[in-house]
Amino acid sequence: MTRRKLSIAMSVSRGCCAVMVPFEDVLSRVRKALQVSPSLLHELLRELHEDNVFSTQYYQSLYKDGEDGEQHLRDVFYNDPEDLARRLSLPIWQNWDISQGILDSVLSKEEDMVPSEGNPQKNYDSTPPKTERKIRPEAPECVKDYIHHIKSYMRDVCCSMRGGMGMESHYVDTHLVQRKLLIKSGKNANKCLEKELVILSDSERKKAKLDRSQLFHNSDSRLKQSVTLLGKAGVGKTTFIQHLCLDWASGSLPQFQFVFLLNCKILDLTQSNYSLKGLLFDLSMAPRCKDSDSVFKHILSCPDEVLIIFDSFDHIKDFEGLLQSPAKSHTNTKYTIKQLFSGLFQKEILSGCTLLIATRPKDVLNQVLRKVDSLLELCGFSPEDIELYTSKYFGDASLQESALKQIKNHRYISSLCSNPLLCWTTCFLLEHQDSCNDDLPSTLTDLYQRVTSKHLQLASLENSSLCKNRKQLDIPQLCKMAWEGLENHDTRVNPASSTELLDCSLKSGILASYKASEHQENHFVDLFTQNLLSAVHLVQSKQVNEKMVVANSVVHQKKRKVQGESQDVLQRFVTGLVFQKAADGVSILDSSVNIKAKRKAVETHLESMKPNDLVPARLLELFHCVYETSSAKFAKLLLKNLPDNLSFYGTQLCPLDVYVICHLLQQASALKRTFSINLQDTCIPICGLKELVGLKCIKSFWAHTADTIGLWEDLHQSNDELNLKSAIEKFTLHPFKATQGYHIENLPVLVQIHREKKLPMSEFVSALDEGVPALRHLQRLEFELGVQNGPELFPKLIEVLPSLQSLQHLDLEKNQIGDSGAEKLAGVLHFLECLKLLNLSQNLIGDAGVEKLAKALPSVPSLQSLSLYGNVISDSGAEHLALVLPDMNFLQDLDVKFNKFTDIGATKLSAALKNCTGMKSLELWNDCIPYGVFEHLRLQDPRIRSL
């Protein structure tokens, strides 16, 4: 075991809670760590960042994100090494259980480096030595032959997309977005992934875009050894991976000698009879290897040139203990698939290889994602991508023009096509529609019902002996199989099913065939198809009662947990099908089945819904389910019951979501309803924000500040001054709660707009002649960035505060702004004439900071409540407070408990309290005050409170 691992293990073994060490001890060790060689210093900072001791923002601030980043760090070190040591020590102290092992490791490496006599003394300007490339043994001929063989095989099996289209001719290269994971602590740390992922704003997503060539490299060109590719159903993860394999086969990924692709859909997780060699050669999408022993031996000699891809990772059903009991042997020891994955992921076997894990966002445990080097999201289609894909799908120019015109003129279909799979589905329907005058579907249910029926119709025409009509095909049986698979979270079809049913389903494209280790497996081709057939079973089967239909339609009041994407889609389909009529010709729906009782049950459930009690993600699903009914009655009922304050906070909104919300809210004017809408952390695109804000029923909105400014600039550039004025007036910040860096970073730009009465890239804007109303009217601000980001971003808040002249509630608890932050705050307090509550609890404020604050507090005449709980104020600071208490005429409550002052400071505060007739309470308990003295003071004045 390495020294670092041993140190961490010893730290963990002491107990569940981190051992609290004195701050000065940590500071001393950090001072020593700053004297190490430059290469080790950079390694130390990088490892602290990778283990989440330093936030990305904090880490980048040390280097200033530029080419001269290292020079900036040198300048800071030379100019004020003590300040740098203290800045680094605070987060290290806060995360000592993690930091201790990292510091020990770096310091031990420094001790092991013995300089020769002729070497000059270490200094900060020296450059780290370049790492020499490891010399590889030349591959034997059998290995070269196998690599050539596997590349040829990849070119054959990865060259086509769904529907038989060629990968090279029809593939549209979409961007990747670098995502961040918000690591939460405490008892709620293991919430679902969607809660853990930081949802980027539209402007941030544009900045975080990457292309395929950057998949395996960080911004500093270091190779990523574990990458997770996130994407919702249909966004094209599998197609992206197939294209990646083609890239490798054509020589575009020279860093990898070997690429092994594993489809998790067909992996048997129940057996314990797999070795690492068997996983790579028998279970991956690779041709049979004649001399697998020699090839495997070569793989073990160069693991860093091996890429292993786990596609459809969300098909691993049981994530419990996924990273426990990892495989530890490269030999023929038998393991389960989970143990082998765990061994690869934790570098117990084939250490140095690169892993690529493709999965849906909601279906993966964060125990894996917390430890990957990179989280990437695959973007959907932009309007330009939709146009490009449609033109590639239709070879004929006239057909291209007609299809594009129909898509652009149908706003629902246009928003639907942002999902690549749904774009292909739309193009398929357009290709096979009977007339160009046919109406396009207006719901997802209608689209998939038509397309699936069309697939069956084409299959019946192609092979009449197998599927002459609906009855012979036995669609109810197919739907039942889909439902049984969905219940078990499985896409595979029972191999014992009738041969005719399987053959026709394969020919129609409803099923897809995959080659497993020793046999072929049939699976439902995609999530939407399986969910539609499952919904048909629920709606039309006589064995399914009304209660089960209701349980799988719409959303449920009592279930607050965010559900998976599959359940969302099923709910939409079930709700849509009970209100939809069967189409003519071959159809998956049987018009002879009576579903009135089930429809009535769903109607009753919809009528009983209380949107006010739903969390944002479930409220969005209710919007979708009501939309799928195509019922004006239920749309009006929803609008009638919606709360005045709509919140989609923290729910990522795609173009389809925005369209559905807008479509339903457009009808609110007739009911004379108006709403405030919270669009923070929704990733809503500017065009969607423009559409929503432009609705007459929206009286106010709150979105990401940078996106809001982007909206204003877009409206100004298009000379839409009327809507610009409306968008400025509707924007609100109240109540403002900053929990992430970007919540505060763009406020100075907003203040600049407010002061200068113009947008950043323009001259005077008439709509801003009174500034930004949101700043003028803001009354409550909570700054909750914590110990890592709080001290760094606090100056930006100070820059903003003078413009918030209506502010009444300022909460700065637990940001550790220290004395310097308290001094900065004191300099702007006189601007906050309306401030009633100021919370400075747990901020490491000492006597120097309190002295500055005490001088400024009387300049805030309206202050009623002041909290300095849990700081480091001693007798001197308590005396400064006591001196100004009589001058704070409206102060009612002062909380200074759990500080460091003794009975001397407590006595002075108690004496000052006698001259403050308006005060209602003084809380000053701490363990430095003798109990007898405290009780005596409390008996003298009952306004002095104990715990």
JSON list of N, CA and C in Angstrom, two decimals, residues 828-863:
[
{"chain": "A", "resi": 828, "resn": "VAL", "atom": "N", "xyz": [-19.71, 49.19, 3.04]},
{"chain": "A", "resi": 828, "resn": "VAL", "atom": "CA", "xyz": [-20.88, 49.42, 2.19]},
{"chain": "A", "resi": 828, "resn": "VAL", "atom": "C", "xyz": [-22.20, 49.38, 2.97]},
{"chain": "A", "resi": 829, "resn": "LEU", "atom": "N", "xyz": [-22.14, 49.13, 4.28]},
{"chain": "A", "resi": 829, "resn": "LEU", "atom": "CA", "xyz": [-23.37, 49.01, 5.06]},
{"chain": "A", "resi": 829, "resn": "LEU", "atom": "C", "xyz": [-24.22, 50.28, 5.01]},
{"chain": "A", "resi": 830, "resn": "HIS", "atom": "N", "xyz": [-23.58, 51.43, 4.93]},
{"chain": "A", "resi": 830, "resn": "HIS", "atom": "CA", "xyz": [-24.35, 52.69, 4.96]},
{"chain": "A", "resi": 830, "resn": "HIS", "atom": "C", "xyz": [-25.26, 52.85, 3.75]},
{"chain": "A", "resi": 831, "resn": "PHE", "atom": "N", "xyz": [-25.03, 52.06, 2.69]},
{"chain": "A", "resi": 831, "resn": "PHE", "atom": "CA", "xyz": [-25.93, 52.12, 1.53]},
{"chain": "A", "resi": 831, "resn": "PHE", "atom": "C", "xyz": [-27.24, 51.38, 1.78]},
{"chain": "A", "resi": 832, "resn": "LEU", "atom": "N", "xyz": [-27.24, 50.45, 2.73]},
{"chain": "A", "resi": 832, "resn": "LEU", "atom": "CA", "xyz": [-28.39, 49.57, 2.95]},
{"chain": "A", "resi": 832, "resn": "LEU", "atom": "C", "xyz": [-29.33, 50.17, 4.00]},
{"chain": "A", "resi": 833, "resn": "GLU", "atom": "N", "xyz": [-29.99, 51.23, 3.63]},
{"chain": "A", "resi": 833, "resn": "GLU", "atom": "CA", "xyz": [-30.81, 52.00, 4.58]},
{"chain": "A", "resi": 833, "resn": "GLU", "atom": "C", "xyz": [-32.06, 51.24, 5.03]},
{"chain": "A", "resi": 834, "resn": "CYS", "atom": "N", "xyz": [-32.49, 50.24, 4.27]},
{"chain": "A", "resi": 834, "resn": "CYS", "atom": "CA", "xyz": [-33.71, 49.51, 4.62]},
{"chain": "A", "resi": 834, "resn": "CYS", "atom": "C", "xyz": [-33.43, 48.18, 5.31]},
{"chain": "A", "resi": 835, "resn": "LEU", "atom": "N", "xyz": [-32.16, 47.85, 5.54]},
{"chain": "A", "resi": 835, "resn": "LEU", "atom": "CA", "xyz": [-31.79, 46.53, 6.06]},
{"chain": "A", "resi": 835, "resn": "LEU", "atom": "C", "xyz": [-32.36, 46.32, 7.46]},
{"chain": "A", "resi": 836, "resn": "LYS", "atom": "N", "xyz": [-33.05, 45.17, 7.63]},
{"chain": "A", "resi": 836, "resn": "LYS", "atom": "CA", "xyz": [-33.65, 44.84, 8.93]},
{"chain": "A", "resi": 836, "resn": "LYS", "atom": "C", "xyz": [-32.96, 43.65, 9.59]},
{"chain": "A", "resi": 837, "resn": "LEU", "atom": "N", "xyz": [-32.43, 42.73, 8.78]},
{"chain": "A", "resi": 837, "resn": "LEU", "atom": "CA", "xyz": [-31.79, 41.55, 9.35]},
{"chain": "A", "resi": 837, "resn": "LEU", "atom": "C", "xyz": [-30.42, 41.34, 8.70]},
{"chain": "A", "resi": 838, "resn": "LEU", "atom": "N", "xyz": [-29.41, 41.13, 9.53]},
{"chain": "A", "resi": 838, "resn": "LEU", "atom": "CA", "xyz": [-28.06, 40.85, 9.05]},
{"chain": "A", "resi": 838, "resn": "LEU", "atom": "C", "xyz": [-27.54, 39.63, 9.80]},
{"chain": "A", "resi": 839, "resn": "ASN", "atom": "N", "xyz": [-27.27, 38.56, 9.05]},
{"chain": "A", "resi": 839, "resn": "ASN", "atom": "CA", "xyz": [-26.79, 37.30, 9.64]},
{"chain": "A", "resi": 839, "resn": "ASN", "atom": "C", "xyz": [-25.35, 37.06, 9.22]},
{"chain": "A", "resi": 840, "resn": "LEU", "atom": "N", "xyz": [-24.43, 37.17, 10.18]},
{"chain": "A", "resi": 840, "resn": "LEU", "atom": "CA", "xyz": [-23.00, 36.96, 9.93]},
{"chain": "A", "resi": 840, "resn": "LEU", "atom": "C", "xyz": [-22.47, 35.77, 10.73]},
{"chain": "A", "resi": 841, "resn": "SER", "atom": "N", "xyz": [-23.32, 34.81, 11.03]},
{"chain": "A", "resi": 841, "resn": "SER", "atom": "CA", "xyz": [-22.94, 33.67, 11.86]},
{"chain": "A", "resi": 841, "resn": "SER", "atom": "C", "xyz": [-21.89, 32.80, 11.18]},
{"chain": "A", "resi": 842, "resn": "GLN", "atom": "N", "xyz": [-21.00, 32.22, 12.00]},
{"chain": "A", "resi": 842, "resn": "GLN", "atom": "CA", "xyz": [-20.02, 31.23, 11.57]},
{"chain": "A", "resi": 842, "resn": "GLN", "atom": "C", "xyz": [-19.21, 31.69, 10.36]},
{"chain": "A", "resi": 843, "resn": "ASN", "atom": "N", "xyz": [-18.53, 32.81, 10.54]},
{"chain": "A", "resi": 843, "resn": "ASN", "atom": "CA", "xyz": [-17.74, 33.40, 9.46]},
{"chain": "A", "resi": 843, "resn": "ASN", "atom": "C", "xyz": [-16.30, 33.69, 9.83]},
{"chain": "A", "resi": 844, "resn": "LEU", "atom": "N", "xyz": [-15.82, 33.13, 10.97]},
{"chain": "A", "resi": 844, "resn": "LEU", "atom": "CA", "xyz": [-14.44, 33.35, 11.42]},
{"chain": "A", "resi": 844, "resn": "LEU", "atom": "C", "xyz": [-14.12, 34.83, 11.62]},
{"chain": "A", "resi": 845, "resn": "ILE", "atom": "N", "xyz": [-15.11, 35.59, 12.01]},
{"chain": "A", "resi": 845, "resn": "ILE", "atom": "CA", "xyz": [-14.90, 37.03, 12.27]},
{"chain": "A", "resi": 845, "resn": "ILE", "atom": "C", "xyz": [-14.35, 37.20, 13.68]},
{"chain": "A", "resi": 846, "resn": "GLY", "atom": "N", "xyz": [-13.23, 37.92, 13.79]},
{"chain": "A", "resi": 846, "resn": "GLY", "atom": "CA", "xyz": [-12.60, 38.17, 15.08]},
{"chain": "A", "resi": 846, "resn": "GLY", "atom": "C", "xyz": [-12.76, 39.62, 15.52]},
{"chain": "A", "resi": 847, "resn": "ASP", "atom": "N", "xyz": [-11.91, 40.03, 16.43]},
{"chain": "A", "resi": 847, "resn": "ASP", "atom": "CA", "xyz": [-12.03, 41.37, 17.02]},
{"chain": "A", "resi": 847, "resn": "ASP", "atom": "C", "xyz": [-11.81, 42.47, 15.99]},
{"chain": "A", "resi": 848, "resn": "ALA", "atom": "N", "xyz": [-10.83, 42.26, 15.09]},
{"chain": "A", "resi": 848, "resn": "ALA", "atom": "CA", "xyz": [-10.55, 43.30, 14.09]},
{"chain": "A", "resi": 848, "resn": "ALA", "atom": "C", "xyz": [-11.76, 43.53, 13.18]},
{"chain": "A", "resi": 849, "resn": "GLY", "atom": "N", "xyz": [-12.39, 42.44, 12.78]},
{"chain": "A", "resi": 849, "resn": "GLY", "atom": "CA", "xyz": [-13.55, 42.57, 11.92]},
{"chain": "A", "resi": 849, "resn": "GLY", "atom": "C", "xyz": [-14.72, 43.20, 12.63]},
{"chain": "A", "resi": 850, "resn": "VAL", "atom": "N", "xyz": [-14.94, 42.82, 13.90]},
{"chain": "A", "resi": 850, "resn": "VAL", "atom": "CA", "xyz": [-16.05, 43.38, 14.66]},
{"chain": "A", "resi": 850, "resn": "VAL", "atom": "C", "xyz": [-15.84, 44.87, 14.93]},
{"chain": "A", "resi": 851, "resn": "GLU", "atom": "N", "xyz": [-14.58, 45.26, 15.12]},
{"chain": "A", "resi": 851, "resn": "GLU", "atom": "CA", "xyz": [-14.30, 46.68, 15.34]},
{"chain": "A", "resi": 851, "resn": "GLU", "atom": "C", "xyz": [-14.75, 47.51, 14.14]},
{"chain": "A", "resi": 852, "resn": "LYS", "atom": "N", "xyz": [-14.44, 47.05, 12.93]},
{"chain": "A", "resi": 852, "resn": "LYS", "atom": "CA", "xyz": [-14.87, 47.76, 11.72]},
{"chain": "A", "resi": 852, "resn": "LYS", "atom": "C", "xyz": [-16.39, 47.75, 11.58]},
{"chain": "A", "resi": 853, "resn": "LEU", "atom": "N", "xyz": [-17.00, 46.58, 11.86]},
{"chain": "A", "resi": 853, "resn": "LEU", "atom": "CA", "xyz": [-18.45, 46.47, 11.75]},
{"chain": "A", "resi": 853, "resn": "LEU", "atom": "C", "xyz": [-19.15, 47.38, 12.76]},
{"chain": "A", "resi": 854, "resn": "ALA", "atom": "N", "xyz": [-18.62, 47.42, 13.98]},
{"chain": "A", "resi": 854, "resn": "ALA", "atom": "CA", "xyz": [-19.25, 48.21, 15.04]},
{"chain": "A", "resi": 854, "resn": "ALA", "atom": "C", "xyz": [-19.34, 49.69, 14.66]},
{"chain": "A", "resi": 855, "resn": "LYS", "atom": "N", "xyz": [-18.31, 50.18, 13.99]},
{"chain": "A", "resi": 855, "resn": "LYS", "atom": "CA", "xyz": [-18.32, 51.59, 13.58]},
{"chain": "A", "resi": 855, "resn": "LYS", "atom": "C", "xyz": [-19.36, 51.86, 12.50]},
{"chain": "A", "resi": 856, "resn": "ALA", "atom": "N", "xyz": [-19.66, 50.83, 11.69]},
{"chain": "A", "resi": 856, "resn": "ALA", "atom": "CA", "xyz": [-20.58, 51.02, 10.57]},
{"chain": "A", "resi": 856, "resn": "ALA", "atom": "C", "xyz": [-22.03, 50.72, 10.91]},
{"chain": "A", "resi": 857, "resn": "LEU", "atom": "N", "xyz": [-22.27, 49.89, 11.92]},
{"chain": "A", "resi": 857, "resn": "LEU", "atom": "CA", "xyz": [-23.64, 49.44, 12.22]},
{"chain": "A", "resi": 857, "resn": "LEU", "atom": "C", "xyz": [-24.61, 50.58, 12.53]},
{"chain": "A", "resi": 858, "resn": "PRO", "atom": "N", "xyz": [-24.21, 51.63, 13.27]},
{"chain": "A", "resi": 858, "resn": "PRO", "atom": "CA", "xyz": [-25.17, 52.72, 13.53]},
{"chain": "A", "resi": 858, "resn": "PRO", "atom": "C", "xyz": [-25.64, 53.44, 12.26]},
{"chain": "A", "resi": 859, "resn": "SER", "atom": "N", "xyz": [-24.91, 53.25, 11.14]},
{"chain": "A", "resi": 859, "resn": "SER", "atom": "CA", "xyz": [-25.32, 53.90, 9.89]},
{"chain": "A", "resi": 859, "resn": "SER", "atom": "C", "xyz": [-26.46, 53.15, 9.20]},
{"chain": "A", "resi": 860, "resn": "VAL", "atom": "N", "xyz": [-26.89, 52.04, 9.82]},
{"chain": "A", "resi": 860, "resn": "VAL", "atom": "CA", "xyz": [-28.04, 51.27, 9.28]},
{"chain": "A", "resi": 860, "resn": "VAL", "atom": "C", "xyz": [-29.19, 51.46, 10.27]},
{"chain": "A", "resi": 861, "resn": "PRO", "atom": "N", "xyz": [-29.95, 52.53, 10.11]},
{"chain": "A", "resi": 861, "resn": "PRO", "atom": "CA", "xyz": [-30.94, 52.88, 11.14]},
{"chain": "A", "resi": 861, "resn": "PRO", "atom": "C", "xyz": [-32.07, 51.88, 11.29]},
{"chain": "A", "resi": 862, "resn": "SER", "atom": "N", "xyz": [-32.34, 51.08, 10.26]},
{"chain": "A", "resi": 862, "resn": "SER", "atom": "CA", "xyz": [-33.51, 50.19, 10.29]},
{"chain": "A", "resi": 862, "resn": "SER", "atom": "C", "xyz": [-33.18, 48.80, 10.83]},
{"chain": "A", "resi": 863, "resn": "LEU", "atom": "N", "xyz": [-31.91, 48.52, 11.17]},
{"chain": "A", "resi": 863, "resn": "LEU", "atom": "CA", "xyz": [-31.49, 47.16, 11.56]},
{"chain": "A", "resi": 863, "resn": "LEU", "atom": "C", "xyz": [-32.20, 46.71, 12.84]}
]
